[in-house]
Coordinates of C-alpha atoms in Angstrom, one line a residue:
X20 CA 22.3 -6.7 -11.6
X21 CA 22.0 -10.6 -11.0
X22 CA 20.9 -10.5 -7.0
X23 CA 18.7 -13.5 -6.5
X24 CA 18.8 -16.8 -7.9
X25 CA 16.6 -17.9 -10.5
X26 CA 12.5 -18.8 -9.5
X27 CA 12.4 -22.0 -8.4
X28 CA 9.8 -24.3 -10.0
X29 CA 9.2 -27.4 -9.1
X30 CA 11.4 -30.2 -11.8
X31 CA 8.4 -31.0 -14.1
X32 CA 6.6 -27.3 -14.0
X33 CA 10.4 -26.5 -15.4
X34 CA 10.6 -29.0 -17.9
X35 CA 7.3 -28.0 -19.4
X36 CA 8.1 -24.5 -19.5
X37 CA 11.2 -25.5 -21.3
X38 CA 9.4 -27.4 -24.0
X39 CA 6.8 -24.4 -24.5
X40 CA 9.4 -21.8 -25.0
X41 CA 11.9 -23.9 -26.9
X42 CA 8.9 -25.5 -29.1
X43 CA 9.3 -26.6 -33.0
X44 CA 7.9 -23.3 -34.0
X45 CA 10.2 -21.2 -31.9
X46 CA 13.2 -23.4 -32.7
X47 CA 12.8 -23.5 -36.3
X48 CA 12.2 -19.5 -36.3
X49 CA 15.5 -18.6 -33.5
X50 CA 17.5 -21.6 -33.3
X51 CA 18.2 -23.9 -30.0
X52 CA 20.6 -21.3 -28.6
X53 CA 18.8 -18.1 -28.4
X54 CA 15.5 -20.1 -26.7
X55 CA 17.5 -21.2 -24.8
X56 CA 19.1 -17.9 -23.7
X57 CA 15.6 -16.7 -23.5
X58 CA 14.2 -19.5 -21.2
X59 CA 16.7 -18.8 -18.5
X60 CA 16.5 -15.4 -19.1
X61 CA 12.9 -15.6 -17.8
X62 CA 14.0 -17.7 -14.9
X63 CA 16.3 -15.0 -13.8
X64 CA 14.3 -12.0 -14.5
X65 CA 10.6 -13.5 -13.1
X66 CA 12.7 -12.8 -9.4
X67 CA 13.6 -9.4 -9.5
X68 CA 11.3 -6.6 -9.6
X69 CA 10.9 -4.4 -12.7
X70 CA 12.7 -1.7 -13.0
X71 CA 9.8 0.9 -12.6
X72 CA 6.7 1.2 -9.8
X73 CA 3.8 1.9 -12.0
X74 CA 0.7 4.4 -10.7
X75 CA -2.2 4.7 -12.2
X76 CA -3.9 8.4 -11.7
X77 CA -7.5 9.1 -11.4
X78 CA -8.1 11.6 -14.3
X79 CA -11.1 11.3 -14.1
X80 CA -11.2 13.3 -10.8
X81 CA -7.9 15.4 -11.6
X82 CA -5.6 16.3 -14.2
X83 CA -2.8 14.2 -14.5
X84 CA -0.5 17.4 -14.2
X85 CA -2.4 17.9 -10.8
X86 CA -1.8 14.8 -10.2
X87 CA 1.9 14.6 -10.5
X88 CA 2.5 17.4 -8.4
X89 CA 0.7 16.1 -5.2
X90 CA 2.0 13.0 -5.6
X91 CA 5.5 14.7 -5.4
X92 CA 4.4 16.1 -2.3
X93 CA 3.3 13.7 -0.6
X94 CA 6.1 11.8 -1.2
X95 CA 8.8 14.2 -0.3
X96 CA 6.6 14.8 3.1
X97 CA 6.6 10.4 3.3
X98 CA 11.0 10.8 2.7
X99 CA 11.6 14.1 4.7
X100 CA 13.6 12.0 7.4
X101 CA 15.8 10.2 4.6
X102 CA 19.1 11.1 3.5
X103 CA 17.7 10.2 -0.1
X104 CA 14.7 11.7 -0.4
X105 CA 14.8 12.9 -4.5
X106 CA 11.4 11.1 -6.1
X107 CA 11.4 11.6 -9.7
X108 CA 8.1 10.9 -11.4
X109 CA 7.7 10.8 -15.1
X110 CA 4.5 10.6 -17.1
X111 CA 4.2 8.1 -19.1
X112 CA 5.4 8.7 -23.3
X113 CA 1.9 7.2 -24.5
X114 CA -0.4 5.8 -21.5
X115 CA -2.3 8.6 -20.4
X116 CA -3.2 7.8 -17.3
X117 CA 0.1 6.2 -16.1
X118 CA 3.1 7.9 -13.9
X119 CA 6.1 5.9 -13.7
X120 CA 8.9 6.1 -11.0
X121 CA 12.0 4.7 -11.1
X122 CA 13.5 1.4 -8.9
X123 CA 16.8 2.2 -7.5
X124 CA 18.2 -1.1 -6.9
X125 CA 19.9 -3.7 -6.3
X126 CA 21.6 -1.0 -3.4
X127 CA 24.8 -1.7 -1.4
X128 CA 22.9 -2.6 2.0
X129 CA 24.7 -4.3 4.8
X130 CA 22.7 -7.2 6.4
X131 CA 22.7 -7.1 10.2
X132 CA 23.2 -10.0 12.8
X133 CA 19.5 -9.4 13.9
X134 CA 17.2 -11.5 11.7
X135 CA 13.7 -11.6 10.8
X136 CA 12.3 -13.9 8.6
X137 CA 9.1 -13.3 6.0
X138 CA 6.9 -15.3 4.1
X139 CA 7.6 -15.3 -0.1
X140 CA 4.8 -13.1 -0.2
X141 CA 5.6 -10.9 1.8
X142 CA 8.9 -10.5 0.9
X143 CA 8.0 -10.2 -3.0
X144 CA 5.5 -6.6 -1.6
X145 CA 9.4 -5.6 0.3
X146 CA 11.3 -5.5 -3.5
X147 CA 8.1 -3.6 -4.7
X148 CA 8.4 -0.4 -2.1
X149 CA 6.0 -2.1 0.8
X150 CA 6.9 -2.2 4.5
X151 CA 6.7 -5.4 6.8
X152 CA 3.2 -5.6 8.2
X153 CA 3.1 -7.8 11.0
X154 CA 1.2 -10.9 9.4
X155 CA 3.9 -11.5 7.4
X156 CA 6.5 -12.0 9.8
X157 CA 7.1 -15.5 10.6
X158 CA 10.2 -15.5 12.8
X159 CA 11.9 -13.1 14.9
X160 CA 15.0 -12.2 17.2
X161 CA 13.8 -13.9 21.1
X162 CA 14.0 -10.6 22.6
X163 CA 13.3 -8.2 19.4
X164 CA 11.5 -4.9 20.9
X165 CA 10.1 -1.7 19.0
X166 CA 13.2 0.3 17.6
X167 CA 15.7 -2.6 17.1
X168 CA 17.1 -2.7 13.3
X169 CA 16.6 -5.9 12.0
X170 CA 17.3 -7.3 8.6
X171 CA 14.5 -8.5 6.9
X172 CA 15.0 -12.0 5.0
X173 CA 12.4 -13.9 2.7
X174 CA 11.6 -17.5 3.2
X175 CA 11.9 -19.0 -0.6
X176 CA 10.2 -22.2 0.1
X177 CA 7.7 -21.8 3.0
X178 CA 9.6 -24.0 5.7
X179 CA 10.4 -21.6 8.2
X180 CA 7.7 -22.0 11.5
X181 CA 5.8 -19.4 12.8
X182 CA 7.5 -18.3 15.6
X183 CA 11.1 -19.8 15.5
X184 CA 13.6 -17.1 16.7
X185 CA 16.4 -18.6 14.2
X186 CA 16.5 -20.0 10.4
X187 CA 18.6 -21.6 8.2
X188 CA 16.8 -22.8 5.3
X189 CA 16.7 -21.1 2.0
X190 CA 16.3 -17.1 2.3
X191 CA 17.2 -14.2 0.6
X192 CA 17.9 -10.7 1.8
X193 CA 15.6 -8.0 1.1
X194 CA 16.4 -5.0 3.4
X195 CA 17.1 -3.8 7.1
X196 CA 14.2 -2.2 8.8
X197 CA 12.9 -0.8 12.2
X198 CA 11.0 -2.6 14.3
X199 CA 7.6 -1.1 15.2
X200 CA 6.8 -4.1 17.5
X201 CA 8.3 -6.2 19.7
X202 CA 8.4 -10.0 19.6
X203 CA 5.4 -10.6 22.0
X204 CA 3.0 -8.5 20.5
X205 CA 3.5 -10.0 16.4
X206 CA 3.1 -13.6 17.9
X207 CA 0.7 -13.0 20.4
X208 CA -1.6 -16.2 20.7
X209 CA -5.1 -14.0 21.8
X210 CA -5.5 -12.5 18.2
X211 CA -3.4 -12.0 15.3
X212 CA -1.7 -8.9 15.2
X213 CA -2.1 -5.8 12.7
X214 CA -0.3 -3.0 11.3
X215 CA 3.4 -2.2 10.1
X216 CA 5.8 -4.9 12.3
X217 CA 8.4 -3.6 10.3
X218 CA 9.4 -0.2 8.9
X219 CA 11.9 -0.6 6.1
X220 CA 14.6 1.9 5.7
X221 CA 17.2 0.3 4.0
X222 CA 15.6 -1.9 1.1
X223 CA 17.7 -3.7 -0.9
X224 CA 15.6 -1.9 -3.7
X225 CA 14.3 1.6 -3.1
X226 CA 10.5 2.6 -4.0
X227 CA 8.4 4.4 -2.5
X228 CA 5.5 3.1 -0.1
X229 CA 2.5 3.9 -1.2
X230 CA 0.1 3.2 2.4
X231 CA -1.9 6.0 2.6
X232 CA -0.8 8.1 -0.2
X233 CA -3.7 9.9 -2.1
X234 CA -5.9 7.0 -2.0
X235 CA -8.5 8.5 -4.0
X236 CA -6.0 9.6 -6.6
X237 CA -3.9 7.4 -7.3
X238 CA -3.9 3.3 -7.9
X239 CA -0.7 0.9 -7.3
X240 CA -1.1 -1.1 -10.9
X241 CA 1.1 -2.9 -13.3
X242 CA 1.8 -1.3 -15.9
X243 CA -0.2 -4.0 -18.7
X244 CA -3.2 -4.1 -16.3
X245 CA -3.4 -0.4 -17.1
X246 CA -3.1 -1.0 -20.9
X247 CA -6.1 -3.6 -21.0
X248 CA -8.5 -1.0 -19.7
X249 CA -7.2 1.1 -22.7
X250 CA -7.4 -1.6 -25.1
X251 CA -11.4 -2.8 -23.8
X252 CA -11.6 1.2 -25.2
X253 CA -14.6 1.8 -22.8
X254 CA -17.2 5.0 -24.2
X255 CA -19.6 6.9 -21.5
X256 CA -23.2 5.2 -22.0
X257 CA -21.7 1.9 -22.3
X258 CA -22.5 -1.3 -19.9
X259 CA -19.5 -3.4 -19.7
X260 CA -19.1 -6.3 -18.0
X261 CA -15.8 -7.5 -16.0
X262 CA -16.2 -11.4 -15.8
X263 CA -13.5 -12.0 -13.1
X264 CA -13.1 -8.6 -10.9
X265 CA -11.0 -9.2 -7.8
X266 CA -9.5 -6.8 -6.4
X267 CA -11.1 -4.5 -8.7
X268 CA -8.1 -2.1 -10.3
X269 CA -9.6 -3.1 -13.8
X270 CA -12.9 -3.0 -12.6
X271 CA -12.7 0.9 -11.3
X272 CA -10.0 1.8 -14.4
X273 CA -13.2 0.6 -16.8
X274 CA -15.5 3.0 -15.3
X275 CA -12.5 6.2 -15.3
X276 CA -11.8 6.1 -18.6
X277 CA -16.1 6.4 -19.1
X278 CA -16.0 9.1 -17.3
X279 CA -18.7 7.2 -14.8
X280 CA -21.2 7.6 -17.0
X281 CA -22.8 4.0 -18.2
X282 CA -22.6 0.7 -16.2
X283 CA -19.7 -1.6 -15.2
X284 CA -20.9 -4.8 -14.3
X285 CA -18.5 -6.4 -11.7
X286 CA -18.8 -10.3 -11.1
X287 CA -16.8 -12.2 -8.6
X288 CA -17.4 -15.5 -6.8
X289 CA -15.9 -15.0 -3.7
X290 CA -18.3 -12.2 -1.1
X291 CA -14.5 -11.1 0.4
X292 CA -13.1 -10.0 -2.4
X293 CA -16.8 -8.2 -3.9
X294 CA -16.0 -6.5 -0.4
X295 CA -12.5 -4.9 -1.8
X296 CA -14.0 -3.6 -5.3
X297 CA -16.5 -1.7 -3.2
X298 CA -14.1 -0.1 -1.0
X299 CA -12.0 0.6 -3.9
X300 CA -14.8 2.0 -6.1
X301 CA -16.3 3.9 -2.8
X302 CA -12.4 5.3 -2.8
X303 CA -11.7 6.2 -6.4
X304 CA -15.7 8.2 -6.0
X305 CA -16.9 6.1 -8.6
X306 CA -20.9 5.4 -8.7
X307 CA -21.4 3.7 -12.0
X308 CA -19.8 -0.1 -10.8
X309 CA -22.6 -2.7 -9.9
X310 CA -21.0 -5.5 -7.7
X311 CA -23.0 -9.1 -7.4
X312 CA -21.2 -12.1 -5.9
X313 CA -21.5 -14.8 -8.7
X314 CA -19.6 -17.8 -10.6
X315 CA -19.7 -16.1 -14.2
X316 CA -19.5 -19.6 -16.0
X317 CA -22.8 -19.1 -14.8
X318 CA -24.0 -16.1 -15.8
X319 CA -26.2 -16.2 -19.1
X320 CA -29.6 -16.8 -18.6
X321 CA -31.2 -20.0 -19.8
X322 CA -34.4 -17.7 -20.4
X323 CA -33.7 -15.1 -22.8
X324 CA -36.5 -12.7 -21.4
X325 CA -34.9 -12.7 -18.0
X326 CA -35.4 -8.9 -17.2
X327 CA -33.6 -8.8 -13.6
X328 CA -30.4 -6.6 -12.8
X329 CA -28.1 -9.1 -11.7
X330 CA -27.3 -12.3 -12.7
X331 CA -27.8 -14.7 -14.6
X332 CA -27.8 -12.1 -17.6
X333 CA -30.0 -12.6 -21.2
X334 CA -27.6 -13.3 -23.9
X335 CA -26.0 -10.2 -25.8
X336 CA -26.6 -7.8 -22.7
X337 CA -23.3 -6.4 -22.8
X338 CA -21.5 -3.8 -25.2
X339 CA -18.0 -4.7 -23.9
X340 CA -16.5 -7.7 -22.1
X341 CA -13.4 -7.4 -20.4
X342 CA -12.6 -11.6 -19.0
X343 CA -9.2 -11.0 -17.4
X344 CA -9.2 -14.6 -16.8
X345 CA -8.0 -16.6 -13.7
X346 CA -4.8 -18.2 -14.1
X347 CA -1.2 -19.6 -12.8
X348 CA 0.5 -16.3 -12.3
X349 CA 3.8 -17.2 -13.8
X350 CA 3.7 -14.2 -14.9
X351 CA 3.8 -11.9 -11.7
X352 CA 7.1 -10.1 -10.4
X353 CA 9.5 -10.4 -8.3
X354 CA 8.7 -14.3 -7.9
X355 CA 11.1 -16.4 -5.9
X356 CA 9.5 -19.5 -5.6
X357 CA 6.4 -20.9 -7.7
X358 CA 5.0 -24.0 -5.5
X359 CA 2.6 -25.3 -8.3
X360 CA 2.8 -28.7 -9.5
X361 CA 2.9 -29.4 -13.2
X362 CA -1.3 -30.7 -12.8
X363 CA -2.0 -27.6 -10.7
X364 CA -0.5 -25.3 -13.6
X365 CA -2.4 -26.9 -16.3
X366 CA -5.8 -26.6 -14.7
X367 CA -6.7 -23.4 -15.7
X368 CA -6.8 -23.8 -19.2
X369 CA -10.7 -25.6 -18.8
X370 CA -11.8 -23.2 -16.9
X371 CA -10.8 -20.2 -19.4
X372 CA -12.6 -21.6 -22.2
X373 CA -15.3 -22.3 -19.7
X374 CA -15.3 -18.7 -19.2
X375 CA -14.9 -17.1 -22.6
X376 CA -18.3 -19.6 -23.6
X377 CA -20.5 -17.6 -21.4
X378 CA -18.0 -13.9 -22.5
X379 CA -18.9 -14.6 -25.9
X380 CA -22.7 -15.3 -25.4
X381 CA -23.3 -12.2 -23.2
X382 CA -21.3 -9.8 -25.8
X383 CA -23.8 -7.9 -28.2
X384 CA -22.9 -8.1 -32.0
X385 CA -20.5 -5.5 -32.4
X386 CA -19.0 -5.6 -29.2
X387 CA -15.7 -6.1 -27.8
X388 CA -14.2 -8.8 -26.3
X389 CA -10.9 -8.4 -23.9
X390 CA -9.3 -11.8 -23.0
X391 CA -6.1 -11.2 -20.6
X392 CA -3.6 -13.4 -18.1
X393 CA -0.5 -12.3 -15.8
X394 CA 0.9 -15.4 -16.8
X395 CA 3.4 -16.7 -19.6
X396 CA 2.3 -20.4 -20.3
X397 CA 1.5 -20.8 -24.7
X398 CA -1.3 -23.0 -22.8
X399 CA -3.1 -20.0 -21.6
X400 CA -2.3 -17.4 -24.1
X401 CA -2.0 -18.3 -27.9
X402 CA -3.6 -21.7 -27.3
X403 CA -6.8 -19.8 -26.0
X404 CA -6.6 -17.3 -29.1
X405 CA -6.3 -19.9 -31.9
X406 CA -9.2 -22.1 -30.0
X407 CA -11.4 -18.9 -29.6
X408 CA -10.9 -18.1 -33.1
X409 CA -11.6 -21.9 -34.2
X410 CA -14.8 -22.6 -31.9
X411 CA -16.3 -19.1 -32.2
X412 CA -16.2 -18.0 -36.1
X413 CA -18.1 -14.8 -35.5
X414 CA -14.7 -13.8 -33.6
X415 CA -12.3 -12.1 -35.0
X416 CA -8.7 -10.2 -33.9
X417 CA -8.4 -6.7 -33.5
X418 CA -5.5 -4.0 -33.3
X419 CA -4.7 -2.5 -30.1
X420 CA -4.5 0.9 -30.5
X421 CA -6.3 3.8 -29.2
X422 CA -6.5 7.6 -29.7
X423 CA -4.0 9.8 -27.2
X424 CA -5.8 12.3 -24.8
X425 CA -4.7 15.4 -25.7
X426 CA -5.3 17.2 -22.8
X427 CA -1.9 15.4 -21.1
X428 CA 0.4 16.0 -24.3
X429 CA 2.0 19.2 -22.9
X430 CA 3.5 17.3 -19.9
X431 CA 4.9 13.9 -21.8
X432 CA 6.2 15.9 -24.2
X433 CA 9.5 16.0 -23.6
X434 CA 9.5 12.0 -22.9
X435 CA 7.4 11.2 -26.1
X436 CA 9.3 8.8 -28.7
X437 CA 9.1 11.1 -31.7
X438 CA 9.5 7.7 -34.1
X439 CA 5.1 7.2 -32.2
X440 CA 2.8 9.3 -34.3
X441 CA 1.7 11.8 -31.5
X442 CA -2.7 10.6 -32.2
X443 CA -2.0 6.6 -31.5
X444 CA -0.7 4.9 -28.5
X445 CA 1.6 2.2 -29.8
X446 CA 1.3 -1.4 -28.9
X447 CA 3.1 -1.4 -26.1
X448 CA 4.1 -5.4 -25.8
X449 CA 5.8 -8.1 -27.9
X450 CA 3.7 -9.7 -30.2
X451 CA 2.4 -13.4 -29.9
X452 CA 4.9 -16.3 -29.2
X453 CA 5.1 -19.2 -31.9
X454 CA 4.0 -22.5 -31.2
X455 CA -0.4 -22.1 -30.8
X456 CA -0.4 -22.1 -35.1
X457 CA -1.3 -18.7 -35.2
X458 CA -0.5 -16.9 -38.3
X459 CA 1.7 -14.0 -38.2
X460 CA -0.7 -11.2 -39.2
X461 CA -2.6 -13.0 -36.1
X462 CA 0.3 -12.6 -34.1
X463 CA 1.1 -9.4 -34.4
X464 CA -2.1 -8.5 -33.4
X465 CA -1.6 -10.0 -29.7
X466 CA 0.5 -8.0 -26.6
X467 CA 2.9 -10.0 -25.2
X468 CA 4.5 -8.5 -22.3
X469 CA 7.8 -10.8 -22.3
X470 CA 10.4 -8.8 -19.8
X471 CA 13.0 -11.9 -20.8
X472 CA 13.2 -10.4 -24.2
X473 CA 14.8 -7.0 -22.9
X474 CA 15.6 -7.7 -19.5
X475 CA 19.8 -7.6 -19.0
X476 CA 21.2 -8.3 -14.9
X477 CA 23.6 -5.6 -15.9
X478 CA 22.1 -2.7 -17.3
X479 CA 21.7 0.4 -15.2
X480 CA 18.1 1.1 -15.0
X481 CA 18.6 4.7 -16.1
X482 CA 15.5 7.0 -16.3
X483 CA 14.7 6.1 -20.0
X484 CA 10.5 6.0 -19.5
X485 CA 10.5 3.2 -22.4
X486 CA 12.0 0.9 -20.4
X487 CA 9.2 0.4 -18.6
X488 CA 7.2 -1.1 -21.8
X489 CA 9.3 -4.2 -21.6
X490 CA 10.8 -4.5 -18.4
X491 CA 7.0 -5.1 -16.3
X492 CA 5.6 -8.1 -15.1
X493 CA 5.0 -11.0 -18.1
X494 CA 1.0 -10.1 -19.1
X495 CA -1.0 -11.4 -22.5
X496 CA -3.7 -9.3 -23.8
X497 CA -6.2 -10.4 -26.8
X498 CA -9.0 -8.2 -28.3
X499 CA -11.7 -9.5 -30.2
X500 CA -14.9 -8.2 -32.1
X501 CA -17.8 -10.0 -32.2
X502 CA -19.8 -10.0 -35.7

């Protein structure tokens, strides 16, 4: 159901979006009318949340059926004090690693007179099943005190000042909560505040919150982010390297599916966020991820006999790569509001090729080479693939498929798509988007994750597991061999 307006861009980031998804190639292959359908499409679905929370289970510590069940528990124990406390979780029909649960939402919620006002950020985490913590609150009722209901409203544009009691700029509704502090104590000037400010009980869409719940078992991830891991195809002896990290998901996934037995090499330029993959890593109980706090476009050694552990590396020291490459983040759901301007949103693109120069001299012959973005731009996506391909001739494209863990078949049986042979996991996403000169053979060897191409305002979500393939956050996966 159509509940908020489309993202708002700035004029020229949505006139160059326009022109990339209504280019000659497109045109001459859909026709004017059905781009265009599908550019505004994306507009409206890149604000709402998908239709499904994706969990990542640590099967390398548990069985997924294990897994399930506690997580059903824990949940149930989370809802006990809600009239609507039924959790369904279903496996997912090829990911093996993957639990889904459903959205339920847009709900009939009734806002209140008492307001308080998020940032976009925060209010984004709100559709996705998170409560209010207090850092995110940037205005509040004058006399608001623990218990009050309030309903919770997101500030689309970032105008609203920290502190006001009232606003009237542009905000959407997200939910009515509880407040677990009072006014004073979320704006207090001697230190900023910490913890849940607000406890959300009626969200506008219902998920579960996942603060605290089996930390060491299960992992908050989009559903494509999980695939990547898949596709980099990790094996137990390997040493992998993960170019970009932050937060480390990816990072900790890698070293999972090898059972922790190898060496994932973790690079990250910022010492905060090297912080976060160790906690997460500690968490998850895995041993085999080496962090070091390092600009990767950096990180091959000038001298080939360089023998330290950390970086710069030698050149070919690395059986996989996995660069999951920074970028603008069109991609990400729900997103109300994308502040970049057009110069800020075509700046990544130099850096990315700065990145896969160093990806492609650190990968051994043989290897395998993982290029991924959470964002939608041709710029970033099939333009990288056709210059890779073009400035690095010992590249070449490779299918993304992998074989199924058995062990998991008996549970996602009944949700399997008998029309998937039961030994393959099927490529998941859309293929390529026209317009980089890509052939189609090369095409169809890219993941697209394009929720405009399925996504309809009026379709009841259902509890069809499949739809969670399309209807995810928009996410571009290549996978390349080196000769």
């Amino acid at each position: 159901m159509l509940i908020f307006p489309k993202i708002s861009l700035k004029p020229e980031v949505t006139e160059y979006l326009k022109s990339v998804f209504m280019n000659k190639e497109v045109l001459a292959a859909a026709g004017p009318q059905d781009a265009e359908c599908r550019f505004q499409k994306l507009l409206t679905c890149l604000s709402h949340p998908p239709s499904y929370t994706c969990v990542r289970a640590s099967t390398h510590l548990a069985p997924l059926e294990e897994i399930h069940d506690k997580l059903g528990e824990e949940l149930k124990r989370q809802m006990s004090s809600s009239s609507d406390n039924h959790i369904q979780i279903l496996p997912h029909p090829q990911v093996t690693d993957v639990l889904l649960l459903p959205v339920n939402g847009p709900r009939p919620v009734k806002q209140l007179s008492s307001e308080v006002v998020v940032g976009a950020q925060c209010g984004n985490a709100v559709l996705r099943g998170a409560h209010v913590f207090a850092q995110g609150i940037i205005a509040s009722p004058k006399y608001m005190k623990v218990g009050d209901m309030v309903s919770v409203f997101s500030d689309l544009d970032g105008n609203c000042t920290r502190g006001a009691t009232t606003f009237q700029g542009k905000k959407v509704f997200v939910g009515n909560g509880v407040a677990e502090m009072d006014r004073s104590s979320i704006f207090c000037n001697s230190e900023p505040a910490r913890g849940v400010g607000i406890r959300m009980v009626e969200p506008l869409y219902q998920s579960p919150s996942f603060d605290g719940v089996l930390p060491s078992l299960t992992f908050l991830q989009n559903l494509p982010s999980v695939v990547v891991g898949h596709v980099l195809g990790p094996r137990p002896g390997e040493r992998i390297l993960d170019m970009c990290a932050a937060p480390g998901g990816k990072t900790c996934h890698i070293a999972a599916l090898m059972g922790d037995q190898g060496e994932v090499v973790a690079l990250e330029k910022s010492r905060n966020k090297i912080e976060r993959i160790c906690r997460n890593a500690h968490m998850l109980n895995l041993r085999s991820i080496k962090t070091f706090c390092f600009d990767s476009t950096q990180a091959v050694s000038s001298d080939p006999a360089q023998l330290t552990e950390g970086p710069p590396f030698p050149p070919e020291s690395f059986d996989r790569v996995l660069l999951d490459a920074p970028c603008s983040g069109l991609g990400q759901r729900p997103n109300m509001a994308f502040s970049f301007s057009l110069k800020e949103l075509r700046s990544y693109q130099p850096l990315q090729r700065k990145l896969f120069h160093a990806a492609v001299r650190l990968l051994k012959k043989g290897g395998v080479l993982v290029y991924s973005t959470c964002t939608i731009t041709l710029a970033e996506n099939e333009e990288q693939v056709a210059w890779a391909l073009h400035t690095f001739p010992c590249l070449t494209l490779q299918p993304q498929v992998k074989p199924i863990h058995k062990r998991i078949q008996r549970l996602q049986r009944s949700a399997s798509d008998s029309r998937s042979p039961p030994w393959q996991e099927p490529h998941l996403g859309a293929e390529g988007m026209l317009g980089a000169g890509l052939s189609p053979e090369q095409l169809r060897l890219l993941q697209r994750f394009s929720p405009e191409l399925s996504w309809d305002q009026t379709a009841d979500t259902g509890m069809d597991p499949r739809r969670a393939d399309c209807d995810t956050i928009g996410f571009f996966i290549a996978k390349f061999l080196k000769k």
